[in-house]
Amino acid sequence: MELQHGPLLYEGKAKKVFSTNKSDQVLVHFKNDATAFNALKHSEIDGKGSLNCQISAAIFEMLKKQGIPNHFLGIENETWMLVQKVEIIPLEIVVRNIASGSLCRETPLKNGFLLPFPLLEFYFKDDALGDPLLTEARLKLLDLITTQQKSEIEKLALAVNDSLKNFFQGLELTLVDFKLEMGLNCASELVVADEISPDTCRLWDNRCEDENQRILDKDRFRKDLGGLTEAYNEVLSRIKGLS
Ligand code: TMP
Ligand code: ASP
């Protein structure tokens, strides 16, 4: 059966999701919109959608080869990806290897401090509430996942961290931290979903010492550093083995 485009199911800040004629597959369109601070800051950046779509596709393929289940099925064109239809768990799962961002704003840890263990944190995915960090007790109280799902999610997130850290290290990039979303596909399997790109990871260039110049992720936009497309392009070039 040939794949046919259906109606829009959902529009997020950086992506649109469309149904298809296959009940277990959806199409994701990566937009050029860049947002930060819960969309208080917004801009359109030419080429960002295409870069994130290609980078995400390469990462999902790499993870699949390593046996890490994810929603990726194929790339349709520059900004369109075919993925499994997934019921997203409303949690942002963050893994940190090095202190940066909100961890430095909310604790005395300094930017760049190497954490003694990967720090796994759950945030409640709710724009109206500003995606708050959850305590263990609040996570239990909200009853969004079972105890077994929680341990499966933690195991999967740490496996993704190991794979990604190695992958990026091979490209002379340091994986500072990243955010994952997970969900259940039509076979009720837990899979990594959404995207994995410089919008959702912090990546520092090992070839560069300068604290700002080394940033190859969305912090360039958050901190008004400019050069976002060039940074994402550099990440993609290294993934393709061109740089
Ligand atoms: P944070 O330091 O701002 O909490 O971000 C941790 C990681 O999660 C970082 O790699 C950026 C990513 N992230 C998202 O992908 N989406 C978000 O909405 C936020 C706040 C962070
Ligand atoms: N993605 C979030 C937003 O659009 C925040 C961020 O990535 O900093 O607001």
Coordinates of C-alpha atoms and ligand atoms in Angstrom, one line a residue:
M1 CA 0.0 0.0 0.0
E2 CA 1.4 3.3 -1.0
L3 CA 1.8 5.9 1.8
Q4 CA -0.7 8.7 1.6
H5 CA -0.6 12.0 3.5
G6 CA -3.6 12.5 5.9
P7 CA -4.8 15.5 8.0
L8 CA -2.8 17.4 10.6
L9 CA -3.0 15.6 14.0
Y10 CA -0.8 17.9 16.1
E11 CA 1.3 21.0 15.8
G12 CA 4.1 21.6 18.3
K13 CA 6.6 24.4 18.5
A14 CA 9.1 22.9 16.1
K15 CA 7.2 20.1 14.3
K16 CA 3.8 19.2 12.8
V17 CA 2.5 15.6 12.9
F18 CA 0.2 14.3 10.1
S19 CA -1.8 11.1 9.9
T20 CA -1.3 8.7 7.0
N21 CA -3.4 5.9 5.4
K22 CA -1.5 3.5 7.7
S23 CA -3.0 3.4 11.2
D24 CA 0.3 2.8 12.9
Q25 CA 2.4 5.4 11.0
V26 CA 2.5 9.2 11.0
L27 CA 4.5 11.8 9.1
V28 CA 6.5 14.4 11.0
H29 CA 7.4 17.7 9.4
F30 CA 10.3 19.6 10.9
K31 CA 9.6 23.4 10.9
N32 CA 12.2 26.2 10.8
D33 CA 10.8 27.7 14.1
A34 CA 13.2 28.2 17.0
T35 CA 11.7 28.8 20.4
A36 CA 13.2 29.0 23.9
F37 CA 12.0 29.8 27.4
N38 CA 8.6 28.2 26.8
A39 CA 8.2 30.0 23.5
L40 CA 8.8 33.5 25.1
K41 CA 11.5 33.8 22.5
H42 CA 10.7 32.8 18.9
S43 CA 12.4 33.1 15.5
E44 CA 12.3 31.5 12.1
I45 CA 15.7 30.1 11.1
D46 CA 16.1 29.1 7.4
G47 CA 17.3 25.5 7.0
K48 CA 16.9 24.5 10.7
G49 CA 14.0 22.1 10.0
S50 CA 16.0 20.2 7.4
L51 CA 19.1 20.0 9.5
N52 CA 17.2 18.7 12.6
C53 CA 15.3 16.2 10.4
Q54 CA 18.6 14.8 8.9
I55 CA 20.5 14.8 12.2
S56 CA 17.6 13.1 14.0
A57 CA 17.2 10.5 11.3
A58 CA 20.9 9.6 11.4
I59 CA 20.8 9.4 15.3
F60 CA 17.7 7.2 15.3
E61 CA 19.2 4.9 12.7
M62 CA 22.4 4.6 14.8
L63 CA 20.4 3.8 17.9
K64 CA 18.3 1.3 16.0
K65 CA 21.5 -0.5 14.9
Q66 CA 22.5 -0.7 18.6
G67 CA 19.2 -2.3 19.5
I68 CA 17.7 0.8 21.1
P69 CA 14.0 0.9 20.2
N70 CA 12.7 4.1 18.6
H71 CA 9.9 5.4 16.4
F72 CA 12.0 6.1 13.3
L73 CA 10.9 4.3 10.1
G74 CA 12.5 6.4 7.3
I75 CA 13.1 9.8 5.9
E76 CA 10.7 11.0 3.2
N77 CA 12.6 14.1 2.2
E78 CA 14.6 16.9 3.7
T79 CA 12.1 18.0 6.3
W80 CA 9.8 15.0 6.5
M81 CA 10.2 11.8 8.5
L82 CA 8.0 8.7 8.7
V83 CA 7.7 7.4 12.2
Q84 CA 5.6 4.9 14.2
K85 CA 2.5 6.3 15.7
V86 CA 3.2 6.7 19.4
E87 CA 1.2 7.7 22.4
I88 CA 3.6 10.2 24.0
I89 CA 4.2 9.9 27.8
P90 CA 3.9 13.5 29.1
L91 CA 7.4 13.6 30.5
E92 CA 10.6 15.2 29.3
I93 CA 13.4 12.9 30.3
V94 CA 16.7 14.7 30.7
V95 CA 20.1 13.1 31.1
R96 CA 23.0 15.2 32.1
N97 CA 26.7 14.3 31.9
I98 CA 28.1 17.8 32.5
A99 CA 26.5 20.7 34.5
S100 CA 24.9 23.4 32.3
G101 CA 21.7 25.2 31.7
S102 CA 19.0 24.9 34.4
L103 CA 21.2 22.7 36.6
C104 CA 23.6 25.6 37.0
R105 CA 20.8 28.1 37.5
E106 CA 19.2 26.0 40.2
T107 CA 22.3 24.6 42.1
P108 CA 25.8 25.9 42.9
L109 CA 27.4 23.7 40.2
K110 CA 29.4 25.6 37.7
N111 CA 29.0 25.3 33.9
G112 CA 31.3 22.6 32.7
F113 CA 31.5 20.6 35.9
L114 CA 31.8 16.9 35.1
L115 CA 29.1 15.0 36.9
P116 CA 30.2 11.9 38.9
F117 CA 27.3 10.0 37.4
P118 CA 24.7 10.6 34.6
L119 CA 21.9 12.7 36.3
L120 CA 18.5 11.5 35.1
E121 CA 15.6 13.9 35.7
F122 CA 11.9 13.9 34.9
Y123 CA 10.1 17.1 33.9
F124 CA 6.3 17.3 33.5
K125 CA 5.6 18.0 29.8
D126 CA 3.1 20.8 30.2
D127 CA 3.6 24.1 28.5
A128 CA 1.0 25.9 30.6
L129 CA 2.9 24.9 33.8
G130 CA 6.3 25.6 32.2
D131 CA 7.5 22.0 32.1
P132 CA 8.3 21.8 35.9
L133 CA 11.0 19.5 37.3
L134 CA 9.3 16.6 39.2
T135 CA 10.4 15.1 42.5
E136 CA 10.1 11.4 42.8
A137 CA 7.1 11.9 45.1
R138 CA 5.4 14.2 42.6
L139 CA 6.0 11.7 39.8
K140 CA 4.4 9.0 41.9
L141 CA 1.5 11.3 42.8
L142 CA 0.8 12.2 39.2
D143 CA 0.6 8.5 38.4
L144 CA 1.7 9.0 34.8
I145 CA 3.7 5.8 34.6
T146 CA 3.8 2.5 36.4
T147 CA 6.8 1.6 38.6
Q148 CA 7.8 -0.9 36.0
Q149 CA 7.5 1.7 33.2
K150 CA 9.6 4.0 35.2
S151 CA 12.5 1.6 35.5
E152 CA 12.2 0.7 31.8
I153 CA 12.3 4.4 30.9
E154 CA 15.4 4.9 33.1
K155 CA 17.2 1.9 31.6
L156 CA 16.4 3.1 28.1
A157 CA 17.4 6.7 28.8
L158 CA 20.8 5.6 30.2
A159 CA 21.3 3.2 27.3
V160 CA 20.7 6.2 24.9
N161 CA 23.2 8.2 26.9
D162 CA 25.9 5.6 26.5
S163 CA 25.3 5.3 22.8
L164 CA 25.1 9.0 22.1
K165 CA 28.1 9.8 24.3
N166 CA 30.2 7.3 22.3
F167 CA 28.8 8.4 19.0
F168 CA 29.5 12.1 19.6
Q169 CA 32.9 11.4 21.1
G170 CA 33.8 9.8 17.8
L171 CA 32.9 13.0 16.1
E172 CA 35.0 15.1 18.5
L173 CA 31.8 16.4 20.2
T174 CA 31.0 16.3 23.9
L175 CA 27.4 15.4 24.9
V176 CA 26.7 17.7 27.8
D177 CA 23.0 16.8 28.3
F178 CA 19.9 16.0 26.3
K179 CA 16.1 15.6 26.5
L180 CA 14.2 12.6 25.4
E181 CA 10.5 11.9 24.9
M182 CA 9.2 8.3 25.0
G183 CA 5.9 6.7 24.2
L184 CA 4.1 3.5 23.5
N185 CA 3.7 2.4 19.9
C186 CA 0.7 0.5 18.5
A187 CA 2.2 -2.7 19.7
S188 CA 2.4 -1.2 23.3
E189 CA 6.2 -1.2 23.1
L190 CA 8.1 1.6 24.9
V191 CA 10.1 3.5 22.3
V192 CA 12.2 6.7 22.1
A193 CA 10.2 9.3 20.1
D194 CA 10.1 13.0 19.2
E195 CA 13.6 14.1 17.9
I196 CA 17.2 13.9 19.0
S197 CA 19.0 17.0 17.5
P198 CA 21.0 20.1 18.5
D199 CA 17.6 21.5 19.5
T200 CA 17.3 18.9 22.3
C201 CA 21.0 18.2 23.1
R202 CA 23.8 20.3 24.3
L203 CA 26.9 19.6 22.2
W204 CA 30.3 21.2 22.7
D205 CA 33.0 21.1 20.0
N206 CA 36.2 19.4 21.4
R207 CA 38.2 21.1 18.7
C208 CA 37.5 24.5 20.3
E209 CA 38.4 25.9 23.7
D210 CA 36.3 29.1 23.7
E211 CA 33.2 28.7 26.0
N212 CA 30.9 30.3 23.5
Q213 CA 32.5 29.3 20.2
R214 CA 32.4 25.6 21.2
I215 CA 28.6 25.6 21.5
L216 CA 27.0 23.7 18.6
D217 CA 23.4 23.5 19.8
K218 CA 20.3 25.6 20.6
D219 CA 22.1 27.5 23.3
R220 CA 23.4 29.6 20.4
F221 CA 19.8 30.8 20.0
R222 CA 19.0 30.9 23.8
K223 CA 22.1 33.0 24.5
D224 CA 21.8 35.2 21.3
L225 CA 25.2 33.9 20.0
G226 CA 24.2 33.7 16.3
G227 CA 25.5 31.2 13.9
L228 CA 22.9 28.5 14.7
T229 CA 22.7 27.1 11.1
E230 CA 26.4 27.0 10.8
A231 CA 26.7 25.1 14.1
Y232 CA 23.9 22.5 13.2
N233 CA 25.6 22.2 9.7
E234 CA 28.9 21.4 11.4
V235 CA 27.2 18.6 13.5
L236 CA 25.6 17.2 10.3
S237 CA 28.8 17.3 8.4
R238 CA 30.6 15.4 11.1
I239 CA 27.9 12.8 11.2
K240 CA 28.2 12.4 7.4
G241 CA 32.0 12.2 7.8
L242 CA 32.5 15.3 5.8
S243 CA 34.3 17.4 8.5
Ligands
TMP1 P1 17.9 22.6 30.7 O1 19.3 22.7 31.2 O2 17.4 23.9 30.2 O3 17.0 22.0 31.8 O4 17.9 21.6 29.5 C1 18.4 20.3 29.6 C2 18.5 19.6 28.2 O5 17.2 19.5 27.7 C3 19.2 20.5 27.2 O6 19.9 19.6 26.4 C4 18.1 21.1 26.4 C5 17.0 20.2 26.5 N1 15.7 20.8 26.5 C6 14.8 20.6 25.5 O7 15.0 19.8 24.6 N2 13.5 21.2 25.6 C7 13.2 22.0 26.6 O8 12.1 22.5 26.6 C8 14.2 22.3 27.6 C9 13.9 23.2 28.8 C10 15.4 21.7 27.5
ASP2 N1 11.8 24.1 23.7 C1 11.5 25.0 24.8 C2 10.7 26.2 24.3 O1 10.4 26.4 23.2 C3 12.6 25.5 25.6 C4 14.0 25.4 25.2 O2 14.4 24.5 24.5 O3 14.8 26.1 25.8 O4 10.3 27.1 25.0

